[in-house]
CSV table of C-alpha atoms in Angstrom, one decimal:
chain,number,residue,atom,x,y,z
H,265,UNK,CA,-40.3,-133.1,7.9
H,266,UNK,CA,-41.6,-136.4,9.1
H,267,UNK,CA,-42.0,-139.2,6.5
H,268,UNK,CA,-45.3,-141.0,6.2
H,269,UNK,CA,-45.2,-144.8,6.9
H,270,UNK,CA,-43.2,-146.4,4.1
H,271,UNK,CA,-45.9,-148.7,2.7
H,272,UNK,CA,-46.7,-149.4,-0.9
H,273,UNK,CA,-50.1,-149.5,-2.7
H,274,UNK,CA,-50.3,-153.2,-2.0
H,275,UNK,CA,-50.0,-152.7,1.8
H,276,UNK,CA,-46.4,-154.1,1.9
H,277,UNK,CA,-43.2,-152.3,2.9
H,278,UNK,CA,-42.1,-149.8,0.2
H,279,UNK,CA,-39.2,-151.0,-1.9
H,280,UNK,CA,-36.6,-148.6,-3.4
H,281,UNK,CA,-37.4,-147.0,-6.8
H,282,UNK,CA,-34.0,-145.8,-8.0
H,283,UNK,CA,-30.6,-145.0,-6.7
H,284,UNK,CA,-29.3,-144.0,-10.1
H,285,UNK,CA,-30.6,-141.6,-10.8
H,286,UNK,CA,-31.3,-140.8,-7.2
H,287,UNK,CA,-35.1,-140.2,-6.9
H,288,UNK,CA,-37.8,-139.3,-4.4
H,289,UNK,CA,-39.0,-136.3,-2.6
H,290,UNK,CA,-36.4,-136.9,0.1
H,291,UNK,CA,-33.8,-138.0,-2.5
H,292,UNK,CA,-33.5,-141.3,-0.7
H,293,UNK,CA,-34.1,-143.6,-3.7
H,294,UNK,CA,-37.7,-144.3,-2.6
H,295,UNK,CA,-41.1,-142.7,-3.3
H,296,UNK,CA,-41.5,-141.7,0.4
H,297,UNK,CA,-43.7,-138.7,1.0
H,298,UNK,CA,-45.0,-136.4,3.7
H,299,UNK,CA,-47.5,-133.6,4.1
H,300,UNK,CA,-44.9,-131.1,2.7
H,301,UNK,CA,-44.7,-133.1,-0.6
H,302,UNK,CA,-47.4,-131.0,-2.4
H,303,UNK,CA,-46.6,-132.8,-5.7
H,304,UNK,CA,-47.2,-136.2,-4.2
H,305,UNK,CA,-44.0,-137.7,-5.7
H,306,UNK,CA,-45.3,-141.2,-5.0
H,307,UNK,CA,-45.5,-143.2,-8.3
H,308,UNK,CA,-42.4,-145.2,-9.2
H,309,UNK,CA,-42.5,-144.9,-13.0
H,310,UNK,CA,-40.3,-146.3,-15.7
H,311,UNK,CA,-39.6,-143.5,-18.1
H,312,UNK,CA,-40.4,-143.9,-21.8
H,313,UNK,CA,-39.4,-141.5,-24.6
H,314,UNK,CA,-43.1,-140.9,-25.2
H,315,UNK,CA,-43.8,-140.0,-21.6
H,316,UNK,CA,-40.7,-137.7,-21.4
H,317,UNK,CA,-41.9,-135.9,-24.5
H,318,UNK,CA,-45.4,-135.5,-23.0
H,319,UNK,CA,-44.1,-134.2,-19.7
H,320,UNK,CA,-41.9,-131.7,-21.5
H,321,UNK,CA,-44.9,-130.6,-23.6
H,322,UNK,CA,-47.0,-130.0,-20.5
H,323,UNK,CA,-44.3,-127.9,-18.8
H,324,UNK,CA,-42.2,-130.3,-16.8
H,325,UNK,CA,-39.0,-131.1,-18.7
H,326,UNK,CA,-37.5,-134.2,-17.0
H,327,UNK,CA,-35.1,-135.0,-19.8
H,328,UNK,CA,-32.8,-131.9,-19.7
H,329,UNK,CA,-30.0,-132.1,-17.1
H,330,UNK,CA,-29.9,-129.3,-14.5
H,331,UNK,CA,-26.5,-129.7,-12.8
H,332,UNK,CA,-27.1,-126.7,-10.5
H,333,UNK,CA,-29.9,-128.8,-8.9
H,334,UNK,CA,-28.0,-132.1,-9.1
H,335,UNK,CA,-30.5,-133.3,-11.6
H,336,UNK,CA,-29.0,-135.5,-14.4
H,337,UNK,CA,-31.9,-135.5,-16.7
H,338,UNK,CA,-33.9,-138.7,-17.3
H,339,UNK,CA,-33.9,-141.0,-20.3
H,340,UNK,CA,-36.1,-143.9,-21.3
H,341,UNK,CA,-35.6,-146.8,-18.9
H,342,UNK,CA,-34.8,-144.7,-15.9
H,343,UNK,CA,-37.1,-145.1,-12.9
H,344,UNK,CA,-38.4,-142.0,-11.1
H,345,UNK,CA,-40.8,-141.0,-8.4
H,346,UNK,CA,-43.3,-139.2,-10.4
H,347,UNK,CA,-46.1,-136.9,-9.2
H,348,UNK,CA,-49.3,-138.9,-9.0
H,349,UNK,CA,-51.3,-136.2,-10.7
H,350,UNK,CA,-48.9,-136.1,-13.7
H,351,UNK,CA,-49.1,-139.9,-13.9
H,352,UNK,CA,-52.9,-139.7,-14.0
H,353,UNK,CA,-52.8,-136.9,-16.6
H,354,UNK,CA,-50.5,-139.1,-18.8
H,355,UNK,CA,-52.9,-142.0,-18.3
H,356,UNK,CA,-55.8,-139.9,-19.4
H,357,UNK,CA,-53.8,-138.8,-22.5
H,358,UNK,CA,-52.8,-142.4,-23.3
H,359,UNK,CA,-49.1,-142.1,-22.7
H,360,UNK,CA,-48.6,-143.2,-19.1
H,361,UNK,CA,-45.3,-145.0,-18.3
H,362,UNK,CA,-45.2,-148.4,-16.6
H,363,UNK,CA,-45.1,-148.4,-12.8
H,364,UNK,CA,-43.5,-150.5,-10.1
H,365,UNK,CA,-46.4,-151.2,-7.7
H,366,UNK,CA,-44.0,-152.4,-4.9
H,367,UNK,CA,-42.1,-149.1,-5.1
H,368,UNK,CA,-45.2,-146.9,-5.4
H,369,UNK,CA,-46.2,-145.2,-2.1
H,370,UNK,CA,-49.7,-145.9,-0.8
H,371,UNK,CA,-50.5,-142.2,-0.7
H,372,UNK,CA,-50.6,-142.3,-4.6
H,373,UNK,CA,-54.0,-143.9,-4.1
H,374,UNK,CA,-55.3,-140.5,-2.9
H,375,UNK,CA,-55.0,-139.4,-6.6
H,376,UNK,CA,-54.8,-142.5,-8.7
H,377,UNK,CA,-56.9,-145.6,-8.3
H,378,UNK,CA,-55.2,-149.0,-7.8
H,379,UNK,CA,-57.1,-150.2,-10.8
H,380,UNK,CA,-55.4,-147.5,-13.0
H,381,UNK,CA,-52.0,-148.3,-11.5
H,382,UNK,CA,-52.5,-152.0,-12.1
H,383,UNK,CA,-53.2,-151.3,-15.8
H,384,UNK,CA,-49.6,-149.9,-16.1
H,385,UNK,CA,-47.9,-152.2,-13.6
H,386,UNK,CA,-44.6,-153.9,-14.7
H,387,UNK,CA,-44.7,-156.0,-11.5
H,388,UNK,CA,-48.2,-157.6,-11.8
H,389,UNK,CA,-49.5,-158.4,-8.3
């Protein structure tokens, strides 16, 4: 799998999202992506209890550890490369987490507008 260029939604080099917990489609700590990343794990989101409860409710439990997959389970405050469509769904439902624009891959813009991402940006740019 060949990674897409590591650029963020601002057109700058992509910065890491999280090493602990280790995130990303490639589990490299960044929201890098490629054509094989059908979920578009491109939005660097800061987890909240509200969002984690929403995600579990809609069928993607991110808070329960799954040691067999090396997944520690997420808690409020953790940063995670979130699927762009799930972020947009949470935005539409009024419970989107904050995002780090500098760590959000430019391909997130195929699903979520920069305007929506900016509404939830922790790093206002």
